[in-house]
mmCIF file of C-alpha atoms in Angstrom:
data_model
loop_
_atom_site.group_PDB
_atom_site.id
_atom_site.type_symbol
_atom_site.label_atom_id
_atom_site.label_comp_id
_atom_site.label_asym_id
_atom_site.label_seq_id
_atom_site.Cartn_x
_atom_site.Cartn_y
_atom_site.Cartn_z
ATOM 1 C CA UNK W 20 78.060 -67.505 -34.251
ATOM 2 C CA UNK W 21 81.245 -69.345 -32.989
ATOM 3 C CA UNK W 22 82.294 -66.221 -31.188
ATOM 4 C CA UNK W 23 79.183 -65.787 -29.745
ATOM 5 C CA UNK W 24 79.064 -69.399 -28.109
ATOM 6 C CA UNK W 25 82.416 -68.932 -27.073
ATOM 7 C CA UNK W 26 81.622 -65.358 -25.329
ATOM 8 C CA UNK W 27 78.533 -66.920 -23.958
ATOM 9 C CA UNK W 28 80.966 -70.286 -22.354
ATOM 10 C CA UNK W 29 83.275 -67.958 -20.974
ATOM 11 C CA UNK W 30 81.004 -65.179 -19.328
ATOM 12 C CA UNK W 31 78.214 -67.167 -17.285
ATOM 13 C CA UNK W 32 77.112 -63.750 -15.566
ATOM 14 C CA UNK W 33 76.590 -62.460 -18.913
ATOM 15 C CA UNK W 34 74.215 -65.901 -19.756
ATOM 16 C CA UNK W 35 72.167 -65.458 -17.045
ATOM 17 C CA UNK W 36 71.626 -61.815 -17.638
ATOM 18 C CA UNK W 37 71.109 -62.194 -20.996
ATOM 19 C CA UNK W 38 68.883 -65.136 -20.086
ATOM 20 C CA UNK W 39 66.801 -63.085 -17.317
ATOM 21 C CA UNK W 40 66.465 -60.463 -19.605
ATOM 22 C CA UNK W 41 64.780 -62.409 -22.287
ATOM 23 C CA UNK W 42 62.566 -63.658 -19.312
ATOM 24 C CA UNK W 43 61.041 -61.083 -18.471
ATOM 25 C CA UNK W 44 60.644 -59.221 -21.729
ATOM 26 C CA UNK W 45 58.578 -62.166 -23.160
ATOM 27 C CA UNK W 46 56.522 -62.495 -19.494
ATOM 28 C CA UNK W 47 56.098 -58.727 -19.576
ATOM 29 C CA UNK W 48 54.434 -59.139 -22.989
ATOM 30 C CA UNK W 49 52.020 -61.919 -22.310
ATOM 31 C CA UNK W 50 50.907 -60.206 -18.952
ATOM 32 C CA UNK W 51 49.865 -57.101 -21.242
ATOM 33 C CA UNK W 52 48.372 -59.186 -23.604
ATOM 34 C CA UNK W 53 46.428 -61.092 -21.321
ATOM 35 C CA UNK W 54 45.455 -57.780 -19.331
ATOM 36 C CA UNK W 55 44.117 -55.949 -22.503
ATOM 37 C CA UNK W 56 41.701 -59.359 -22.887
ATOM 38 C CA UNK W 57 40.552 -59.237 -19.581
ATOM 39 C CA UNK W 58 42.320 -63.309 -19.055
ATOM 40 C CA UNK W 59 43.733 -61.858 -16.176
ATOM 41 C CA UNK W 60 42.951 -59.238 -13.538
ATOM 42 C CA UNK W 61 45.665 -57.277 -11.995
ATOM 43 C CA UNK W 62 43.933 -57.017 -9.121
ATOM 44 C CA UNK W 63 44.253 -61.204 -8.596
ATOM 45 C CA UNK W 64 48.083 -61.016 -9.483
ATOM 46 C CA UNK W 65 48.662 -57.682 -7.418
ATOM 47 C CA UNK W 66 47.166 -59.499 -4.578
ATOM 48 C CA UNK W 67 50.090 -62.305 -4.320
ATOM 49 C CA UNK W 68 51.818 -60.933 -0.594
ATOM 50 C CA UNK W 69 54.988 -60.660 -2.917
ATOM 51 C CA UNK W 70 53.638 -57.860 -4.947
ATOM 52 C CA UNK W 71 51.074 -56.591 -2.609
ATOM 53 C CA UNK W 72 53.979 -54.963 -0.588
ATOM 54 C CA UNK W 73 55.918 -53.731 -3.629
ATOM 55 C CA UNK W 74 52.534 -51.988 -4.550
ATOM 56 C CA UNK W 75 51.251 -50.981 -1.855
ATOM 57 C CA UNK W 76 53.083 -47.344 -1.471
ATOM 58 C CA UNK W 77 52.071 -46.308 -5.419
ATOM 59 C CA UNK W 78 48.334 -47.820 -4.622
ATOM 60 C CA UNK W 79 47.815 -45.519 -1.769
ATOM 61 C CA UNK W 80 50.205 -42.475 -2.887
ATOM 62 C CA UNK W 81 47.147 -40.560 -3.544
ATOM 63 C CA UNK W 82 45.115 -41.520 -0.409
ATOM 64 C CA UNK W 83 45.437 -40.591 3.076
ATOM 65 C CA UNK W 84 44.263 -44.172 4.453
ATOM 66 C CA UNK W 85 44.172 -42.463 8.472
ATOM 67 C CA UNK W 86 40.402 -42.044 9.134
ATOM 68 C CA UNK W 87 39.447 -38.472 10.804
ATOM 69 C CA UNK W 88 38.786 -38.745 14.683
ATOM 70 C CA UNK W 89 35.020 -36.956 13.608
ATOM 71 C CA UNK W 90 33.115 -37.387 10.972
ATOM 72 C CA UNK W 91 32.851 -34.828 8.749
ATOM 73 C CA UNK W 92 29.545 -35.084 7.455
ATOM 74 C CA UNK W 93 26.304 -34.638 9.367
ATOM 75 C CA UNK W 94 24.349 -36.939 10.468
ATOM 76 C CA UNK W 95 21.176 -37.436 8.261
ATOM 77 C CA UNK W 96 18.101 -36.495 9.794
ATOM 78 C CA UNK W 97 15.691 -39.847 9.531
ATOM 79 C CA UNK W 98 12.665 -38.306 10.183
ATOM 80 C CA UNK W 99 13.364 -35.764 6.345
ATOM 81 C CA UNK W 100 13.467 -39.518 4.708
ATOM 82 C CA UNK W 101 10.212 -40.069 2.660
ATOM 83 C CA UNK W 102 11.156 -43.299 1.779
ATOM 84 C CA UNK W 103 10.098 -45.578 4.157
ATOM 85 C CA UNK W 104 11.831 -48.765 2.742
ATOM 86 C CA UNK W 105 14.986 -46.539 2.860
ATOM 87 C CA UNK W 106 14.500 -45.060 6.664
ATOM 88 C CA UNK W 107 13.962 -49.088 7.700
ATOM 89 C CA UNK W 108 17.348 -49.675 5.515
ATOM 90 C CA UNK W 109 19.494 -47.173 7.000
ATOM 91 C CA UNK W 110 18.268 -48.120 10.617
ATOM 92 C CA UNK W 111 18.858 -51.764 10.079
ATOM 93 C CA UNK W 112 22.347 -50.313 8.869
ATOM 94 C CA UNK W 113 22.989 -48.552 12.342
ATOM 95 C CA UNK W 114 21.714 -51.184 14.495
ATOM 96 C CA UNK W 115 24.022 -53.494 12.787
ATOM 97 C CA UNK W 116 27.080 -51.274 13.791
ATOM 98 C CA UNK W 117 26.078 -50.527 16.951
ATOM 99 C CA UNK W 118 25.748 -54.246 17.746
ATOM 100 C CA UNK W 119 29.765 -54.333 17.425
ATOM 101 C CA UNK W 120 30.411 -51.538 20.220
ATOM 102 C CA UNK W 121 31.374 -48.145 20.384
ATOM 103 C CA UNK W 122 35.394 -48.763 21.116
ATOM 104 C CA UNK W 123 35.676 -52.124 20.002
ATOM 105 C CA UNK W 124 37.478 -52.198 16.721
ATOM 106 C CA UNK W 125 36.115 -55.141 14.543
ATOM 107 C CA UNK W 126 37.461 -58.150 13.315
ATOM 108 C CA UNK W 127 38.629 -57.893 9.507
ATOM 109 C CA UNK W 128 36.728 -61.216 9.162
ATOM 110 C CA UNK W 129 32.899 -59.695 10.534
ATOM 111 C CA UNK W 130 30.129 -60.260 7.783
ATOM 112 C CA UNK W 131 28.004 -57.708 9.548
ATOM 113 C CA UNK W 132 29.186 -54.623 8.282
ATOM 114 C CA UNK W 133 28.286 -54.289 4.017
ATOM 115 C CA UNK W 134 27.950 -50.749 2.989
ATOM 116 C CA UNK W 135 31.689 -48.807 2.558
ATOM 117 C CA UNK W 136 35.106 -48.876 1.234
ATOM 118 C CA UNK W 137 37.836 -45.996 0.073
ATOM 119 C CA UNK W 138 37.878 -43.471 2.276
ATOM 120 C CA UNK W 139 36.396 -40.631 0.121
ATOM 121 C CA UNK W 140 37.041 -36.365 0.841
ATOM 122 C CA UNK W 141 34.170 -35.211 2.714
ATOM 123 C CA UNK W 142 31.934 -33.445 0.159
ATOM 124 C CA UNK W 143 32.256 -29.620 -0.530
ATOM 125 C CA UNK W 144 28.566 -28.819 -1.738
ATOM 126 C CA UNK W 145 26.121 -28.064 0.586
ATOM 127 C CA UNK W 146 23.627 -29.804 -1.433
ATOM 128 C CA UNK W 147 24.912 -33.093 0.342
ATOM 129 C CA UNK W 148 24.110 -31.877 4.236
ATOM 130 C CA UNK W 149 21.038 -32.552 5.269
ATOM 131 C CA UNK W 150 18.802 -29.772 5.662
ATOM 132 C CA UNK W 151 15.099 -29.126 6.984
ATOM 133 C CA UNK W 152 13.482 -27.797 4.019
ATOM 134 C CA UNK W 153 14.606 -26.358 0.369
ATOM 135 C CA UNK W 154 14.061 -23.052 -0.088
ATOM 136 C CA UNK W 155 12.046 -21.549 -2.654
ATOM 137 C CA UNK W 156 14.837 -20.311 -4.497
ATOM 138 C CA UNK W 157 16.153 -23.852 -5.308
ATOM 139 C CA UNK W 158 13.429 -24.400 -7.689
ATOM 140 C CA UNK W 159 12.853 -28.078 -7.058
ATOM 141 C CA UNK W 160 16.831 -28.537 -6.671
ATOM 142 C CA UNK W 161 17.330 -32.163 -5.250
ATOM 143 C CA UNK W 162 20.061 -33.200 -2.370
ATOM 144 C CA UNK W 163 21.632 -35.910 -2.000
ATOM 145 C CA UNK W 164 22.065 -37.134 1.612
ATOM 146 C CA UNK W 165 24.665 -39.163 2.858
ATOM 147 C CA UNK W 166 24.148 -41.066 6.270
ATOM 148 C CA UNK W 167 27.340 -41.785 8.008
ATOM 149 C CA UNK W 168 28.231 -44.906 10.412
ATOM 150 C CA UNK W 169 31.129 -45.773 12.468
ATOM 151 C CA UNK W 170 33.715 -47.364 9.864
ATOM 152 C CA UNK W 171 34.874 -51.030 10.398
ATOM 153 C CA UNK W 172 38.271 -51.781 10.247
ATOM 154 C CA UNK W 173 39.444 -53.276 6.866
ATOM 155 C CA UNK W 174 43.229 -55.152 5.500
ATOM 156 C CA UNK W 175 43.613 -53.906 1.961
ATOM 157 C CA UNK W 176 45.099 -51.981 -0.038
ATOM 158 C CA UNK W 177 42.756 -51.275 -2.370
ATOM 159 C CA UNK W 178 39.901 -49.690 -0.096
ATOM 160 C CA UNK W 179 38.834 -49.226 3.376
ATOM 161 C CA UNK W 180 35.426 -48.137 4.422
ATOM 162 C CA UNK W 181 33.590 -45.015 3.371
ATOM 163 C CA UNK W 182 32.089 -44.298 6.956
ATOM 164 C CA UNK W 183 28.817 -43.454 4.917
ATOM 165 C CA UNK W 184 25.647 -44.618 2.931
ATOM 166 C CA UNK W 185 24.671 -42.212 -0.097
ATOM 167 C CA UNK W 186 20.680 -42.727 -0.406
ATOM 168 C CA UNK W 187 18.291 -41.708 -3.300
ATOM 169 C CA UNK W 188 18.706 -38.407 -4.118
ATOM 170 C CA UNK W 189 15.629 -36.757 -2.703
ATOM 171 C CA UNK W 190 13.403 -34.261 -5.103
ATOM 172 C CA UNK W 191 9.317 -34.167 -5.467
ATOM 173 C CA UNK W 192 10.159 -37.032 -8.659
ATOM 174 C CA UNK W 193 6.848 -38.165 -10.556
ATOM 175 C CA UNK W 194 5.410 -41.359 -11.557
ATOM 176 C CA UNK W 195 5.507 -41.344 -15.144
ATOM 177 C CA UNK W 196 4.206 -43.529 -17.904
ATOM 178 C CA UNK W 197 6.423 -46.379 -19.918
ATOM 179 C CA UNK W 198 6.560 -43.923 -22.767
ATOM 180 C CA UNK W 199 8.913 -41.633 -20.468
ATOM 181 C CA UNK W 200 11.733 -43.802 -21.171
ATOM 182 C CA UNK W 201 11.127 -44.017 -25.230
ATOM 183 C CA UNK W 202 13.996 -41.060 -25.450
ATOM 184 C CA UNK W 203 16.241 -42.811 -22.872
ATOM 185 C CA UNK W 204 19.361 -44.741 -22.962
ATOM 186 C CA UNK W 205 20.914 -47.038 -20.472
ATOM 187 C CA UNK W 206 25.066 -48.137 -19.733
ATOM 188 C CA UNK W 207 25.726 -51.000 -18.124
ATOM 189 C CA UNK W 208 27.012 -54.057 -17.242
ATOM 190 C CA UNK W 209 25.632 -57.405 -16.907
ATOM 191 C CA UNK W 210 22.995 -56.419 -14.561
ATOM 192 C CA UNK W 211 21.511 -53.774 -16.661
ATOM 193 C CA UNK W 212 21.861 -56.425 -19.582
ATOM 194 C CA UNK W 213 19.011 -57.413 -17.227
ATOM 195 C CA UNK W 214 16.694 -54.994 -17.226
ATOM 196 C CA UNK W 215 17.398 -54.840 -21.139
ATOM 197 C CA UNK W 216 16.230 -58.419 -21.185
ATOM 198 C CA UNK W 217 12.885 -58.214 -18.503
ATOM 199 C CA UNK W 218 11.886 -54.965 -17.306
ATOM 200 C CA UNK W 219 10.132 -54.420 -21.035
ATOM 201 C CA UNK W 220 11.793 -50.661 -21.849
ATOM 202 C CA UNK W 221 11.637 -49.315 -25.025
ATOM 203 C CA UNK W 222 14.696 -47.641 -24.414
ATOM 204 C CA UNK W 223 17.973 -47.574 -25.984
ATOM 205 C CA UNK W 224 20.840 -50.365 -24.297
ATOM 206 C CA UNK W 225 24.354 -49.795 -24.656
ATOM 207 C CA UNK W 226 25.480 -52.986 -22.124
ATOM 208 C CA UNK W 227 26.986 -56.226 -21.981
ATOM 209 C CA UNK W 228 28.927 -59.023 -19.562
ATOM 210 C CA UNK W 229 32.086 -56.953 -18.025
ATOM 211 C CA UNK W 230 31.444 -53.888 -18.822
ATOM 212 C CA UNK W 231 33.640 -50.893 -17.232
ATOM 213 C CA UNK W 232 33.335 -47.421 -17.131
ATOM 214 C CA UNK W 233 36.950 -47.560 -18.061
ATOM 215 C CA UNK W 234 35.695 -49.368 -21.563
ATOM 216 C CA UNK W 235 32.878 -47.199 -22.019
ATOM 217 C CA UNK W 236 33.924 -44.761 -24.344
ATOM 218 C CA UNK W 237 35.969 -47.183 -26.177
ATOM 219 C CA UNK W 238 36.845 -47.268 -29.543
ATOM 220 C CA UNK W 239 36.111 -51.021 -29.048
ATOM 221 C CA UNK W 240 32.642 -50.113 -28.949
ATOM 222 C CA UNK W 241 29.674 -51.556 -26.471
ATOM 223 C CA UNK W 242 26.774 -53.709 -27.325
ATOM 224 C CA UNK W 243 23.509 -52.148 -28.605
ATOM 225 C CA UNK W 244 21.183 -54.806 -27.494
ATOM 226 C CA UNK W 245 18.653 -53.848 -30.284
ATOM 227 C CA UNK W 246 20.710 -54.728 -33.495
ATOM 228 C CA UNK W 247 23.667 -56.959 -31.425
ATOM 229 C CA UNK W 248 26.168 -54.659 -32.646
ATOM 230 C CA UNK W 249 29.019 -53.255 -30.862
ATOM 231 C CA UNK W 250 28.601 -49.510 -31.771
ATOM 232 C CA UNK W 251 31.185 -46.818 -30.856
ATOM 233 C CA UNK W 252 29.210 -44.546 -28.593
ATOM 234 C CA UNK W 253 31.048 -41.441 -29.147
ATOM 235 C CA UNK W 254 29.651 -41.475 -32.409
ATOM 236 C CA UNK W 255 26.101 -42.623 -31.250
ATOM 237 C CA UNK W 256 25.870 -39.594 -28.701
ATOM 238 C CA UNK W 257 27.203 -37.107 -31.023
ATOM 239 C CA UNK W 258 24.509 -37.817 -33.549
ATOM 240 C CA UNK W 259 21.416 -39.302 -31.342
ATOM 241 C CA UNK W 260 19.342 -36.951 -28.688
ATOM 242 C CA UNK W 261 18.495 -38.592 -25.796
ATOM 243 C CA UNK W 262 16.389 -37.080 -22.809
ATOM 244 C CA UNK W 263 17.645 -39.311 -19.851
ATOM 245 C CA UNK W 264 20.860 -41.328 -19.825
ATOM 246 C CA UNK W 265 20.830 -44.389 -16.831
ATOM 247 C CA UNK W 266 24.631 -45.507 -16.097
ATOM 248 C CA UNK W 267 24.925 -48.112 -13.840
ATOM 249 C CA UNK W 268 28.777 -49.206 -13.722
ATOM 250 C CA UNK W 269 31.195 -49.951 -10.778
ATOM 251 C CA UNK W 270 30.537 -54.092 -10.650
ATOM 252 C CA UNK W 271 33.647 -55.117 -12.589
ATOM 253 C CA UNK W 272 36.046 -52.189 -11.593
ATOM 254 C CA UNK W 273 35.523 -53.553 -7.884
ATOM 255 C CA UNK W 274 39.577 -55.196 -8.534
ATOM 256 C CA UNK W 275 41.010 -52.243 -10.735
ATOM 257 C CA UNK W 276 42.739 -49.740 -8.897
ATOM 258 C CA UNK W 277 41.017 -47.520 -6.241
ATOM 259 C CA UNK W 278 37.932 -45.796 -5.693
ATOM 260 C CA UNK W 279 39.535 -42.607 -6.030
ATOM 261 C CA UNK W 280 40.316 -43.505 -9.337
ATOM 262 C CA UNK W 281 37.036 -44.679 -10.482
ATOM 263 C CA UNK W 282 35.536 -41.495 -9.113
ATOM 264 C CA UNK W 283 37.882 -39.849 -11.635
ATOM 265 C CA UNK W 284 36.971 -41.540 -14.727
ATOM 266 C CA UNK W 285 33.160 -41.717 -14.001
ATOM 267 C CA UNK W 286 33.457 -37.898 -13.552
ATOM 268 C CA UNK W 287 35.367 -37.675 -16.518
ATOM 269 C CA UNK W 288 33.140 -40.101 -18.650
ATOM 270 C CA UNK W 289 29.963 -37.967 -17.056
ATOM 271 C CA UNK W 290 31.405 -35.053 -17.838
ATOM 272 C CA UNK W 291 31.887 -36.253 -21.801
ATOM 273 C CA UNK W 292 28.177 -37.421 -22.071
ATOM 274 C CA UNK W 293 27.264 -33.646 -20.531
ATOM 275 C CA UNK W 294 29.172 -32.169 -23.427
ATOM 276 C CA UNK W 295 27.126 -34.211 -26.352
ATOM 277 C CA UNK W 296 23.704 -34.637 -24.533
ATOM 278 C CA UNK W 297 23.540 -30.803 -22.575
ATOM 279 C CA UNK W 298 19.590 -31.192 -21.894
ATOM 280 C CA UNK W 299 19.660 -34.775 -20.813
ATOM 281 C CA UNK W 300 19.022 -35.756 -16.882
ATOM 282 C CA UNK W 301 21.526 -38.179 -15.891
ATOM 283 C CA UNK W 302 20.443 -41.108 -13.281
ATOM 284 C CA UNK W 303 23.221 -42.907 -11.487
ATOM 285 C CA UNK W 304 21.919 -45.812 -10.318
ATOM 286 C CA UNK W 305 23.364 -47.207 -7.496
ATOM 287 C CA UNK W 306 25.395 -50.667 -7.856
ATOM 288 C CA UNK W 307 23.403 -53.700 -6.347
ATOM 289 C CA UNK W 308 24.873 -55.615 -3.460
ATOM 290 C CA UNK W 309 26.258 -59.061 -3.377
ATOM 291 C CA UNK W 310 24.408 -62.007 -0.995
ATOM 292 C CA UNK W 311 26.279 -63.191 2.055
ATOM 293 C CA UNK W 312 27.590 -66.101 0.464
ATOM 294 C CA UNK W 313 29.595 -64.087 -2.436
ATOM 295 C CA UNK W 314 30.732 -60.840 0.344
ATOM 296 C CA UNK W 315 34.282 -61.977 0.756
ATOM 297 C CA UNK W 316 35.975 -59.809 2.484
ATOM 298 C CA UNK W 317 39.341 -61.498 1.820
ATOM 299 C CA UNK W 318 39.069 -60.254 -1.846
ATOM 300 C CA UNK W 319 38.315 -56.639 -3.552
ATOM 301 C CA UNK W 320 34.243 -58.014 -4.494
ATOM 302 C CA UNK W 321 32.322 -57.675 -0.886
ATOM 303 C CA UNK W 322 29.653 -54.887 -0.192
ATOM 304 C CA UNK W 323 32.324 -52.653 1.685
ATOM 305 C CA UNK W 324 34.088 -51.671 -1.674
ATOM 306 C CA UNK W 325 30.365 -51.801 -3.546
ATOM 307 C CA UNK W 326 28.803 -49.188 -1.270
ATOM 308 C CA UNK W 327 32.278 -47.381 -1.654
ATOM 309 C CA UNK W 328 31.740 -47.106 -5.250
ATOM 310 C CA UNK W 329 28.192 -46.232 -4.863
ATOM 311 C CA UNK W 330 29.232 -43.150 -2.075
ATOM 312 C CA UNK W 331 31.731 -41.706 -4.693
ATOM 313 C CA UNK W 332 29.481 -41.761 -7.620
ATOM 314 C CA UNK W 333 26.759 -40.510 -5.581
ATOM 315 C CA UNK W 334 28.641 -37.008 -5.169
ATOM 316 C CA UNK W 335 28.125 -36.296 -8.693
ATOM 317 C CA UNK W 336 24.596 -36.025 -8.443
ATOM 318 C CA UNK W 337 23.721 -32.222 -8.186
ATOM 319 C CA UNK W 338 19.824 -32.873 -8.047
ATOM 320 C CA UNK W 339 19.445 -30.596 -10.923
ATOM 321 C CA UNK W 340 20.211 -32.794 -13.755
ATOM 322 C CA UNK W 341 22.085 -35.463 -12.347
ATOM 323 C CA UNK W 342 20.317 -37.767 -10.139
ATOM 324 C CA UNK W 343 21.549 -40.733 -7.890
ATOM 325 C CA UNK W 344 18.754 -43.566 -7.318
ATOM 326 C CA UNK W 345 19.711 -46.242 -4.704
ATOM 327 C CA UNK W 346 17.403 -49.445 -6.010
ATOM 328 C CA UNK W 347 19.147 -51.629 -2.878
ATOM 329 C CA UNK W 348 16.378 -51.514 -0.181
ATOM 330 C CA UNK W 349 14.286 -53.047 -2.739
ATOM 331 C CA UNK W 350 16.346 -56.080 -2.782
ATOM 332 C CA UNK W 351 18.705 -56.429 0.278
ATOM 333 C CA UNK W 352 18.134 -58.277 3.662
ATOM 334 C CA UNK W 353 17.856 -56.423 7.040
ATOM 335 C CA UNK W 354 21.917 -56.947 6.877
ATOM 336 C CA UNK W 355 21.980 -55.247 3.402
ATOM 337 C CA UNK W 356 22.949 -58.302 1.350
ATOM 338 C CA UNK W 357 21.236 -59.407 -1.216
ATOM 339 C CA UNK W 358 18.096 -61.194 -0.065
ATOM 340 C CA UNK W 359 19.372 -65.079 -1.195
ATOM 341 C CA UNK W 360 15.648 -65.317 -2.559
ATOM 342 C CA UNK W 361 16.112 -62.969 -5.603
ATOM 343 C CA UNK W 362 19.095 -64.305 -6.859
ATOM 344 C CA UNK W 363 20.577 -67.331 -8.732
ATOM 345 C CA UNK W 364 24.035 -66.776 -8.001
ATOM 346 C CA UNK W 365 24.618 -64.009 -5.335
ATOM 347 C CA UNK W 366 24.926 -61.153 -7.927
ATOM 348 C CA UNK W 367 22.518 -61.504 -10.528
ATOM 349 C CA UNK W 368 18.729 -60.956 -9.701
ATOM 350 C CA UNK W 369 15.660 -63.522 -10.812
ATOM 351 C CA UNK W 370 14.113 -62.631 -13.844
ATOM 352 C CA UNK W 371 10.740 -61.886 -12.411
ATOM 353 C CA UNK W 372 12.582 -58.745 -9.954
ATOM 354 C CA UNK W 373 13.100 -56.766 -12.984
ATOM 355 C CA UNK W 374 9.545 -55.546 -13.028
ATOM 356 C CA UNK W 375 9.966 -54.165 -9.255
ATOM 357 C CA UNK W 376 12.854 -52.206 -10.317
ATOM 358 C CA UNK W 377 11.010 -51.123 -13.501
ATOM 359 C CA UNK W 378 8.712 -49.433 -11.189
ATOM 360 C CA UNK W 379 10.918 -47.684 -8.942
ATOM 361 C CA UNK W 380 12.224 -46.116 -12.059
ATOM 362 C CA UNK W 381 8.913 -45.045 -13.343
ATOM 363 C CA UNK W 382 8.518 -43.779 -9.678
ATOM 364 C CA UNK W 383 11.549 -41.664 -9.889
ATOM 365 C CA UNK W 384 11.085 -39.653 -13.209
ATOM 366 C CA UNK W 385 12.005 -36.238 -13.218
ATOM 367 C CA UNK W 386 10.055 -34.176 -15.425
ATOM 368 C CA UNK W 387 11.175 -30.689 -16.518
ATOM 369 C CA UNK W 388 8.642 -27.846 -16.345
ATOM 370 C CA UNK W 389 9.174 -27.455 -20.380
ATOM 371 C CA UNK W 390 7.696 -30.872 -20.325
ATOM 372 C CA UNK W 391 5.281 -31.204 -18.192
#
């Protein structure tokens, strides 16, 4: 121990690098603990300017951020949109771009634009261009339609805008009765902890507060809201049919890497649930929108990275047995936020709107021919 001291007293370089060393070994381990509890977010401590630039290369390594001088998808034919809430949604959405001028770039700052984020590859199945009619050989095949805008300008590195709106994917659905949803289970976050709580389902809820679709397959297990019990649901979808799963995730991965990622794990995670449930349709429900007050564009949680998550998911539906429903026209202003008057808090609808969106789910049931 003497000679130690006396090493230490006569080497000060070696002190401090010993010292630095320890430093950072012992701040490395609480920064994983804390991240593995969810006490901190990366994306809060990755957005410090110091880090953001040392970051910055590796969070865009796998993203071409340039934005191609034409669109690559078509525009969307308005007048093939049944939905008239959603034709009065998507031209509220144009007006409110055209507003800002075809060559003026916006401000990083403007409120006005709130459906967008990453960048995403222009999709390769035809399924997703619009068309005039489906022909008779695609057997009541769905397509999903994506509407495209004129991008705003955005200053992260985490996402820029999509350039497009994914809407409900469109198929002859049918209204069906509350008993359709007696083989159905639903994944979710907090707001699906909602319809758990008020829509009045007798359906199966795998959900809770900041839920992920990173943590959904956990070993840690997720909330059945029936018993209270955090159940592993590898095990619970290996041994229970179901005959529609609902997954509504994207919410709390809004500061967790980028949308190219997510896309990759919610493919990978839908992919898993088509292995144990082969004859189940899948609905992706789109992720609600934030209110003015909570879009902050200065952060990762504002409607441009929402709708960006919403776009990406939205190319997994194959309108065959994978289905994307878009609830937000039901609930968002002529701006697309989220009308102040059905929320408490910006995020979070009033119980009483559950029974709305209760009812564009029974409105958007797709029944097989084996079951009808």
């Amino acid at each position: 121990m003497k000679r130690l001291k006396k090493m230490i007293h006569n080497c000060s370089y070696l002190t401090a690098l010993l010292c630095t060393w320890l430093f950072l070994t012992a701040g490395g381990i609480a920064l994983m603990f804390y991240r593995d509890y969810d006490a901190v977010k990366w994306s809060e401590f990755c957005s410090n300017p110091f880090f953001a630039i040392i970051f910055k290369e590796e969070m865009h390594r796998a993203a071409d951020p340039v934005l191609p001088e034409k669109p690559v998808m078509a525009e969307a034919d308005l007048s093939n949109i049944s939905n008239e809430q959603t034709k009065a949604h998507v031209s509220d959405l144009e007006k409110a771009h055209s507003e800002q001028g075809e060559n003026q770039a916006p401000a990083v700052n403007d409120q006005k634009p709130q459906t967008g984020g990453h960048r995403l590859p222009p999709p390769d199945r035809e399924a997703n261009l619009p068309k005039n009619d489906l022909s008779a050989d695609e057997k009541q095949t769905g397509r999903t339609v994506f509407v495209t805008y004129t991008p705003v300008e955005t200053n992260s590195i985490y996402y820029y805008d999509a350039g497009k709106l994914a809407l409900t994917t469109e198929y002859p659905y049918t209204t069906v009765e509350e008993e359709y949803f007696d083989d159905a289970v639903f994944f979710g976050d907090s707001r699906t902890l909602g319809i758990s709580d008020y829509a009045g389902l007798n359906a199966d809820f795998y959900c809770e507060n900041g839920m992920t679709i990173y943590k959904l397959l956990d070993e840690k297990g997720v909330t059945d809201q029936k018993s209270g019990v955090k159940v592993n649901l590898n095990q619970v979808l290996q041994q229970k049919h179901y005959g529609k799963i609902y997954m509504m995730l994207g919410m709390n991965e809004l500061g967790y890497r980028d949308t190219e990622y997510f896309l990759e794990r919610y493919q990978e995670v839908v992919e898993q649930i088509r292995s144990w449930q082969p004859d189940a349709i899948i609905y992706i429900l789109a992720n609600l929108h934030v209110s003015r007050e909570k879009n902050n564009l200065e952060t990762e949680f504002n409607n441009i990275n929402i709708n960006a998550k919403n776009a990406a998911v939205a190319e997994l539906a194959d309108g065959t047995d994978v289905f994307y429903l878009d609830s937000n026209p039901l609930f968002t202003d002529n701006d697309g936020y989220l009308n102040d008057d059905l929320t408490f808090d910006g995020v979070h609808l009033y119980a009483n709107c559950y029974q709305e969106w209760k009812t564009f789910l029974m409105e958007h049931g797709v029944v097989k021919k084996d079951e009808g």
